[in-house]
């Protein structure tokens, strides 16, 4: 299906508009996306969150013909939606509707973006919601906070290191004038790709092009990324209750299109990703020892798509990173679980994967790519994100490449790129000071198994109990949640 | 009451959908009582296979959390396919496999490339029919279950929902968390014999429904199912769960938590899902908590008092709670939100519902469901869960078809019968530091 992907430009206006169009279907739902190369990387200094705030503002005023409230009613009566998703380097507006309504709905979305109704009150309420979102993150689940806290740990003093929707200081400082200026500099035709999929009609792209011609033609150029700075290796976020969630990770220079990407993707999948039942982390920590609910690793930025386990689209980054997620661990076993995960990573780097693991992992990934793109909307999302990395047909090429990857390539890529001694550790849980003392001291941490202990793990458990995490006392920092996203 | 929206565009909105599922449900039943529901439709080479056992936390005996533990144990392997091999096979077949336990059902959901379906039918037949419960497996899964319980308890609104259930159902199992009580979770590693007993009583063909959805050939799939599942025998125990005794007054409870958002949940005990009133409840949820509802308009859009107003119709085997959630902008305004809800409820009982408002709600429910049921997994889950609540494999068709015959009189009758103080339970979440 993706092989017939149409990549074209609509040249009616001064700046040709790139279009990614999947072959149309006859019935069902349809999707239109307006994908901007924009995001937190465009936020001016001291205005963290401004670009995402602008995107949200655009969707609040309705169109020049339909007031916001009326637009919501029209959408709702059609089972349609217009949504915006903002991340570090992508902002994507998505219209989704049954075939009978997609032309109208996509037209409304294009109108909201290209000829927006900008109301001061909407700006204030969008900012209020973004600030509420920060507070909810600070007071909400340990897992959600740990996932977001990994970013400042890996990318301190960098636009990736802040929530895409901003910080307390940045959002509070943003003014209407800032937002109006940002709209003309970032939401421009030269940063836009139009995407269509599902049951859309042939003339829809041209119809939308007419509306989108109202956008400014040129904005500021997408800037270079700042250099990476270093932060504490272990960032422990203090919470009063719950169990302890860990995220580990390290920035690396591998991304889609690089020769090592596919071998590394196979190696990290074998380490373990969501619902990859043969993953080593899941097998060792959960299946064998019952330490927690799940343990996963990812070759590139991963954000879970709602309640599914699939990767959410539109979180592409030019600077990628490796991440590893340990779901909540009870206090008495948390240091052991952290050491066990590190032990599994080291074993993976030192010994590599086996031929049998390669065969199973390739089979899993080849099949999983079908599931990742199982709706027209998701398939279009993969094509747009593929274009970010220079290959709109990434999934098809990825499947092809999987077929020929070898054990030697996987193991060499793991050794080249994954360095357990460089992994940053983020923990969110109760008694963070106690955890800090344990990590600084390097004292052994024996597991505690209620009931029947697992069979055949005694020797490995002894080694894990005393595993050196390579942390110096000054590498460990304890912070309150409110300090994470202040500036 | 039901502030009049402009209706000029209603006539321009698309007609009601012909059906909410992408294709009709085909139902087959084997001699053993095993039921198969199939919804074949083009899905990009993807299928979903759900195995639904009509037993869950509602049907537990002495030990709570055991239904959920059994769900976990089905991932620990069988004599024919020990755990490591089971996991490797799931990996090779690229199956996104999940388990879910609620009060009325236990559900095993698989999504996979269509080519994996034949092997998957066999794999599921083996693990559902031939579970082996070992003490080691129970001990390791008990730790995983505690971690899962911890992750789920992180959401303050979920905790409020559990508090409301506990207050409304002091006797019926719907009053406790399906994952089990804290005490039983602590001792879950010692629950092997309870797990064996639960499995033996409930994992039987007459309590089991297989749902297939997506890209597959129904005749071919049915032949494979007969081969792999046809010899399974036995009768499930249908547990007698006494109904919750009626209450003479409204029930109220408050929980206090630091930094908690101001939220109130108001529930009304309404009839089980097998009745035709389920469709009324679905439309009522739209009218009270949908984005076009008068409450949303007044409290969220006009007065800026609420962050959210939501309503949810239950789909349960026994009487359960129809719930409205009121999420206030600021602490201290929950009383005002509740007052606005009471006004709406009074209007409904007095028959003041506007016909056009009802029509919009019906459209919103039906088109919203069409949009929601797009993937094989979504379709299979809808069929599986609706059938667990009703005992009818076609319930996912029937419930939505019933929406067509709802009128103002049926909404009024429902409101008068069920949205009344003696069926009401209210739970409030407050932050002590925000109290004046």
XYZ file of C-alpha atoms in Angstrom, chain A residues 29 69-70 72-74 76-80 96 98 100-101 132 136 139-143 240 242-243 275-279 282 286-293 309-310 327-330 357 360-361 363-364 367-368 370-371 374-375 450-453 455, chain B residues 5-6 9-10 12-14 43 46 72 75-76 83 87-88 90-98 111-113 135-136 139-141 143-144 146-148 150-152 154 189 258-259 286 290-292 297 301 307 360 363-364 367-368 370-371 374-376:
122
model
C -12.693 7.286 7.649
C -18.516 26.479 19.949
C -20.417 25.937 16.729
C -17.206 21.814 18.070
C -20.870 20.994 17.632
C -20.481 20.391 13.901
C -19.219 16.185 17.196
C -22.345 15.522 15.206
C -20.183 14.002 12.468
C -17.983 11.826 14.689
C -15.123 14.041 13.491
C -10.278 12.987 11.013
C -16.014 9.802 8.019
C -18.892 12.002 3.917
C -17.528 14.840 6.052
C -2.285 23.184 34.854
C -0.743 17.726 37.074
C 1.504 15.893 41.309
C 0.317 12.995 39.118
C 1.632 9.516 38.445
C 5.230 8.617 39.195
C 5.546 6.976 35.780
C 5.747 10.988 49.111
C 3.768 5.044 45.478
C 6.420 2.699 44.205
C 4.636 -6.445 24.196
C 7.853 -7.934 22.851
C 7.473 -11.050 24.908
C 10.962 -12.380 24.240
C 12.763 -9.275 25.531
C 11.088 -8.441 30.703
C 9.412 -9.704 35.495
C 9.001 -13.253 34.254
C 11.776 -14.799 36.292
C 11.915 -12.627 39.398
C 8.503 -10.897 39.549
C 10.156 -7.576 40.430
C 7.635 -5.407 38.601
C 4.987 -5.204 35.879
C 1.442 0.071 23.302
C 2.280 1.473 19.877
C 7.724 0.093 35.771
C 7.002 0.635 39.496
C 9.212 -1.398 41.849
C 8.514 -1.867 45.539
C 17.080 -14.119 19.168
C 12.578 -14.081 16.517
C 13.199 -10.353 16.840
C 9.971 -11.699 12.804
C 8.466 -9.638 15.631
C 4.969 -8.059 11.938
C 4.861 -5.171 14.398
C 2.003 -3.849 10.212
C 0.338 -3.176 13.546
C -2.977 -0.366 10.899
C -5.209 2.656 10.315
C 7.961 -13.180 49.121
C 6.862 -16.807 48.763
C 8.766 -19.222 46.555
C 12.078 -17.731 45.302
C 14.740 -21.164 40.540
C -28.378 25.478 20.595
C -28.916 26.766 17.107
C -27.076 22.846 10.704
C -28.664 19.707 12.045
C -27.063 19.502 6.993
C -25.281 16.970 9.225
C -24.852 13.500 7.706
C -7.960 -3.960 7.914
C -4.257 -7.149 10.574
C -1.601 -13.349 34.507
C 1.009 -16.031 30.235
C 3.139 -18.503 32.236
C 6.629 -20.192 29.446
C 6.768 -16.059 24.913
C 9.056 -16.856 21.988
C 4.155 -14.793 20.689
C 7.267 -12.841 19.751
C 7.775 -14.669 16.449
C 4.101 -14.273 15.524
C 4.371 -10.529 16.250
C 1.342 -10.680 18.510
C 0.427 -7.678 20.615
C -1.109 -9.810 23.359
C -2.778 -8.411 26.436
C -3.674 -8.199 17.589
C -1.421 -9.646 14.916
C -0.603 -9.796 11.231
C 3.671 -22.073 43.112
C 6.701 -20.523 41.391
C 5.004 -16.129 43.381
C 6.621 -14.304 40.459
C 3.318 -12.973 39.081
C 5.091 -9.237 42.406
C 4.101 -8.121 38.914
C 1.471 -5.539 42.983
C 3.488 -3.315 40.622
C 0.489 -3.105 38.306
C 0.604 0.521 42.220
C 0.730 1.975 38.693
C -3.071 2.037 38.442
C -1.439 6.679 40.696
C 1.983 -15.185 46.379
C -2.812 16.423 49.461
C -2.672 18.234 46.105
C -24.161 12.193 26.041
C -20.995 15.243 26.226
C -19.341 18.294 24.680
C -22.757 19.452 23.448
C -21.896 24.675 28.017
C -17.689 27.321 28.435
C -12.450 21.893 33.777
C -28.187 15.597 18.448
C -26.214 11.320 16.328
C -23.224 12.081 18.514
C -21.143 8.724 14.786
C -18.773 8.828 17.741
C -18.305 4.653 14.253
C -15.157 6.765 14.659
C -11.913 1.448 13.338
C -9.299 -1.209 14.097
C -9.767 -4.970 14.529
